[in-house]
Short mmCIF file of C-alpha atoms in Angstrom, two decimals:
data_model
loop_
_atom_site.label_atom_id
_atom_site.label_comp_id
_atom_site.label_asym_id
_atom_site.label_seq_id
_atom_site.Cartn_x
_atom_site.Cartn_y
_atom_site.Cartn_z
CA UNK A 1158 160.25 -17.69 -180.83
CA UNK A 1159 158.59 -20.50 -181.41
CA UNK A 1160 159.07 -20.20 -185.14
CA UNK A 1161 162.53 -20.05 -185.08
CA UNK A 1162 164.76 -23.12 -185.05
CA UNK A 1163 168.48 -23.28 -184.30
CA UNK A 1164 169.92 -25.13 -187.16
CA UNK A 1165 173.68 -24.53 -185.98
CA UNK A 1166 174.33 -25.88 -182.23
CA UNK A 1167 177.52 -27.24 -180.38
CA UNK A 1168 177.15 -29.11 -176.90
CA UNK A 1169 180.08 -30.29 -174.90
CA UNK A 1170 180.45 -33.12 -177.18
CA UNK A 1171 182.52 -30.35 -179.43
CA UNK A 1172 185.72 -31.13 -177.34
CA UNK A 1173 187.05 -27.88 -176.11
CA UNK A 1174 184.69 -25.82 -178.51
CA UNK A 1175 181.51 -26.25 -176.27
CA UNK A 1176 180.21 -26.12 -173.06
CA UNK A 1177 176.31 -26.74 -173.21
CA UNK A 1178 175.10 -29.37 -171.48
CA UNK A 1179 172.10 -31.51 -173.68
CA UNK A 1180 169.76 -31.25 -170.71
CA UNK A 1181 170.07 -27.47 -170.03
CA UNK A 1182 170.05 -27.25 -173.89
CA UNK A 1183 166.72 -28.42 -174.48
CA UNK A 1184 164.91 -27.13 -171.37
CA UNK A 1185 166.35 -23.46 -172.45
CA UNK A 1186 164.87 -24.04 -175.75
CA UNK A 1187 161.34 -25.17 -174.43
CA UNK A 1188 161.32 -22.30 -172.34
CA UNK A 1189 161.74 -19.83 -175.36
CA UNK A 1190 158.63 -21.76 -176.98
CA UNK A 1191 160.70 -23.40 -179.72
CA UNK A 1192 159.09 -26.56 -181.13
CA UNK A 1193 162.46 -28.10 -182.56
CA UNK A 1194 166.34 -27.71 -182.29
CA UNK A 1195 169.51 -29.23 -183.87
CA UNK A 1196 172.56 -30.48 -182.80
CA UNK A 1197 175.53 -29.99 -184.85
CA UNK A 1198 178.41 -31.11 -182.90
CA UNK A 1199 182.19 -30.73 -184.63
CA UNK A 1200 183.34 -33.56 -186.24
CA UNK A 1201 181.20 -36.36 -184.31
CA UNK A 1202 177.59 -37.70 -183.71
CA UNK A 1203 178.58 -38.83 -180.26
CA UNK A 1204 176.02 -36.71 -178.54
CA UNK A 1205 172.89 -37.57 -180.51
CA UNK A 1206 171.43 -40.29 -178.47
CA UNK A 1207 171.48 -38.14 -175.43
CA UNK A 1208 170.26 -35.23 -177.74
CA UNK A 1209 167.18 -37.24 -178.58
CA UNK A 1210 166.31 -38.29 -175.08
CA UNK A 1211 166.64 -34.65 -173.52
CA UNK A 1212 164.84 -33.17 -176.61
CA UNK A 1213 162.11 -35.47 -176.39
CA UNK A 1214 161.66 -35.05 -172.48
CA UNK A 1215 161.00 -31.33 -173.27
CA UNK A 1216 158.61 -31.90 -176.29
CA UNK A 1217 161.10 -30.51 -178.75
CA UNK A 1218 161.73 -32.04 -182.35
CA UNK A 1219 165.64 -33.40 -182.49
CA UNK A 1220 167.30 -32.53 -185.54
CA UNK A 1221 170.46 -34.50 -186.13
CA UNK A 1222 173.29 -33.16 -187.40
CA UNK A 1223 176.98 -32.43 -187.60
CA UNK A 1224 179.60 -29.56 -188.51
CA UNK A 1225 181.90 -31.82 -190.42
CA UNK A 1226 185.80 -30.73 -191.34
CA UNK A 1227 186.13 -30.98 -195.08
CA UNK A 1228 189.52 -31.70 -196.52
CA UNK A 1229 190.24 -29.25 -199.18
CA UNK A 1230 191.11 -32.22 -201.49
CA UNK A 1231 191.21 -35.78 -200.44
CA UNK A 1232 190.60 -36.83 -196.97
CA UNK A 1233 193.28 -39.56 -197.35
CA UNK A 1234 196.09 -36.84 -198.00
CA UNK A 1235 197.94 -35.67 -194.96
CA UNK A 1236 199.22 -31.95 -195.45
CA UNK A 1237 200.77 -30.47 -192.59
CA UNK A 1238 199.68 -26.98 -193.75
CA UNK A 1239 196.06 -28.28 -194.59
CA UNK A 1240 193.36 -25.85 -194.35
CA UNK A 1241 190.17 -27.60 -193.18
CA UNK A 1242 186.97 -26.17 -194.17
CA UNK A 1243 183.51 -26.49 -192.24
CA UNK A 1244 180.24 -27.95 -193.47
CA UNK A 1245 176.95 -28.49 -191.71
CA UNK A 1246 174.91 -31.58 -192.62
CA UNK A 1247 171.30 -32.13 -191.46
CA UNK A 1248 169.40 -35.46 -191.46
CA UNK A 1249 166.02 -35.08 -193.33
CA UNK A 1250 165.24 -38.69 -192.67
CA UNK A 1251 166.05 -42.03 -191.57
CA UNK A 1252 168.66 -42.47 -194.57
CA UNK A 1253 169.85 -39.36 -194.12
CA UNK A 1254 170.67 -40.04 -190.58
CA UNK A 1255 172.52 -43.25 -191.28
CA UNK A 1256 174.67 -41.55 -193.70
CA UNK A 1257 175.09 -38.77 -191.39
CA UNK A 1258 176.74 -41.62 -188.85
CA UNK A 1259 178.53 -43.28 -191.70
CA UNK A 1260 180.32 -40.09 -192.66
CA UNK A 1261 181.20 -39.32 -189.10
CA UNK A 1262 182.78 -42.98 -188.84
CA UNK A 1263 184.67 -42.59 -192.30
CA UNK A 1264 185.87 -39.42 -190.93
CA UNK A 1265 187.75 -40.96 -187.93
CA UNK A 1266 188.41 -44.39 -189.50
CA UNK A 1267 189.73 -43.28 -193.01
CA UNK A 1268 190.15 -39.22 -192.74
CA UNK A 1269 191.62 -38.58 -189.58
CA UNK A 1270 194.60 -36.09 -189.67
CA UNK A 1271 194.63 -33.74 -186.60
CA UNK A 1272 190.75 -33.63 -187.11
CA UNK A 1273 188.19 -36.12 -188.27
CA UNK A 1274 187.58 -35.15 -192.11
CA UNK A 1275 185.63 -36.07 -194.82
CA UNK A 1276 185.88 -34.81 -198.63
CA UNK A 1277 183.56 -34.22 -201.16
CA UNK A 1278 183.83 -37.29 -203.16
CA UNK A 1279 182.53 -39.43 -199.91
CA UNK A 1280 179.92 -36.72 -199.36
CA UNK A 1281 178.59 -37.13 -202.66
CA UNK A 1282 178.42 -41.02 -202.23
CA UNK A 1283 176.40 -40.57 -199.03
CA UNK A 1284 174.64 -37.49 -199.69
CA UNK A 1285 171.02 -38.81 -199.55
CA UNK A 1286 168.73 -37.78 -197.14
CA UNK A 1287 170.96 -34.88 -196.03
CA UNK A 1288 170.49 -31.23 -196.02
CA UNK A 1289 173.80 -29.36 -196.83
CA UNK A 1290 174.31 -25.59 -195.48
CA UNK A 1291 177.35 -23.70 -195.91
CA UNK A 1292 178.44 -23.32 -192.07
CA UNK A 1293 180.37 -20.45 -190.55
CA UNK A 1294 183.26 -17.99 -191.52
CA UNK A 1295 185.26 -21.37 -191.84
CA UNK A 1296 183.06 -22.82 -194.44
CA UNK A 1297 184.52 -22.97 -197.72
CA UNK A 1298 182.04 -20.47 -199.58
CA UNK A 1299 182.36 -17.65 -196.74
CA UNK A 1300 186.27 -18.50 -196.55
CA UNK A 1301 186.97 -17.58 -200.33
CA UNK A 1302 184.73 -14.52 -199.85
CA UNK A 1303 186.84 -13.34 -196.98
CA UNK A 1304 189.62 -13.58 -199.18
CA UNK A 1305 188.11 -11.62 -201.92
CA UNK A 1306 188.59 -15.01 -204.05
CA UNK A 1307 184.88 -14.72 -205.47
CA UNK A 1308 185.28 -17.28 -208.42
CA UNK A 1309 186.48 -19.77 -206.02
CA UNK A 1310 183.62 -19.01 -203.46
CA UNK A 1311 181.10 -19.16 -206.67
CA UNK A 1312 182.48 -22.66 -207.39
CA UNK A 1313 182.46 -23.84 -204.03
CA UNK A 1314 178.58 -22.98 -203.85
CA UNK A 1315 177.98 -24.62 -207.21
CA UNK A 1316 179.54 -27.97 -206.10
CA UNK A 1317 177.31 -28.02 -203.01
CA UNK A 1318 174.20 -27.29 -204.86
CA UNK A 1319 175.49 -30.26 -207.04
CA UNK A 1320 176.00 -32.54 -204.37
CA UNK A 1321 172.77 -32.04 -202.58
CA UNK A 1322 170.50 -31.25 -205.47
CA UNK A 1323 168.05 -27.82 -205.76
CA UNK A 1324 166.41 -27.28 -202.41
CA UNK A 1325 168.72 -29.25 -200.26
CA UNK A 1326 171.58 -26.71 -199.93
CA UNK A 1327 171.36 -23.62 -198.08
CA UNK A 1328 173.59 -20.70 -197.57
CA UNK A 1329 173.96 -19.73 -193.79
CA UNK A 1330 173.95 -16.07 -192.77
CA UNK A 1331 175.23 -15.33 -189.33
CA UNK A 1332 175.24 -11.99 -187.38
CA UNK A 1333 177.58 -12.17 -184.57
CA UNK A 1334 178.11 -8.19 -185.16
CA UNK A 1335 181.77 -9.18 -186.72
CA UNK A 1336 182.62 -6.73 -189.41
CA UNK A 1337 184.27 -9.13 -191.71
CA UNK A 1338 181.16 -11.59 -191.44
CA UNK A 1339 178.91 -8.22 -192.38
CA UNK A 1340 181.03 -7.91 -195.53
CA UNK A 1341 180.83 -11.48 -196.50
CA UNK A 1342 177.10 -11.98 -195.89
CA UNK A 1343 176.30 -9.12 -198.45
CA UNK A 1344 178.14 -11.54 -200.96
CA UNK A 1345 176.29 -14.58 -199.93
CA UNK A 1346 173.14 -12.78 -200.59
CA UNK A 1347 174.36 -11.99 -203.81
CA UNK A 1348 175.07 -15.69 -204.36
CA UNK A 1349 171.64 -16.61 -203.15
CA UNK A 1350 170.11 -14.51 -205.74
CA UNK A 1351 172.22 -15.31 -208.58
CA UNK A 1352 171.92 -19.21 -208.19
CA UNK A 1353 168.64 -19.18 -206.38
CA UNK A 1354 170.21 -20.95 -203.48
CA UNK A 1355 167.79 -20.44 -200.59
CA UNK A 1356 168.99 -18.61 -197.28
CA UNK A 1357 168.89 -19.71 -193.67
CA UNK A 1358 169.51 -17.63 -190.60
CA UNK A 1359 171.52 -19.39 -188.02
CA UNK A 1360 173.61 -18.59 -184.96
CA UNK A 1361 176.78 -20.24 -184.01
CA UNK A 1362 175.65 -21.46 -180.78
CA UNK A 1363 178.39 -22.53 -178.22
CA UNK A 1364 176.97 -21.31 -175.02
CA UNK A 1365 173.58 -20.76 -173.75
CA UNK A 1366 173.80 -17.21 -172.31
CA UNK A 1367 175.71 -14.22 -173.35
CA UNK A 1368 177.16 -14.26 -169.61
CA UNK A 1369 178.96 -17.80 -170.03
CA UNK A 1370 181.31 -16.37 -172.66
CA UNK A 1371 184.08 -16.19 -169.91
CA UNK A 1372 183.65 -19.68 -169.26
CA UNK A 1373 183.73 -21.02 -172.43
CA UNK A 1374 186.63 -18.98 -173.55
#
């Protein structure tokens, strides 16, 4: 397992959507021979200091990230029927870490509406040092593909490519044995080939072991 790195992971800092303690997470990753692991909690960076300490204690390289909530238009708009997309950001360097924290703060202070949100404009203004991945089925690209709206999905993928720059935007592929996910993955692979966007295999981790599902639910 040492050549695989989890890049989409939620801890108990993902409020009501994760039950993983960071000490348990890092011990488990180290026991599997992994050399690095990311933390991408929903909408916040609250756990990153604890995560760094636990990762270093287990001789892992911590990758700082966050799965942001993305407003479909402006983060200052307040629509009761808004559909919030998900988007994963990973810090590539210190500048990226600073931008990650800045975006998280802006999401709470300026963009909060049910959830802390950002939008593409503030992302573009604070994207240096960040790697963008397309997230889960709630990500914008996968969401439109699930609805059969390929033109909108294509436009979304190209918008992230434009913001991040070539080599800094990745399409996530997840395999949770879900029928709609299998269908969407086929289209995501086509997008990857069409636009030369690299793929990355992830797992939407919210608990450590299969038997923890009931507790998490």
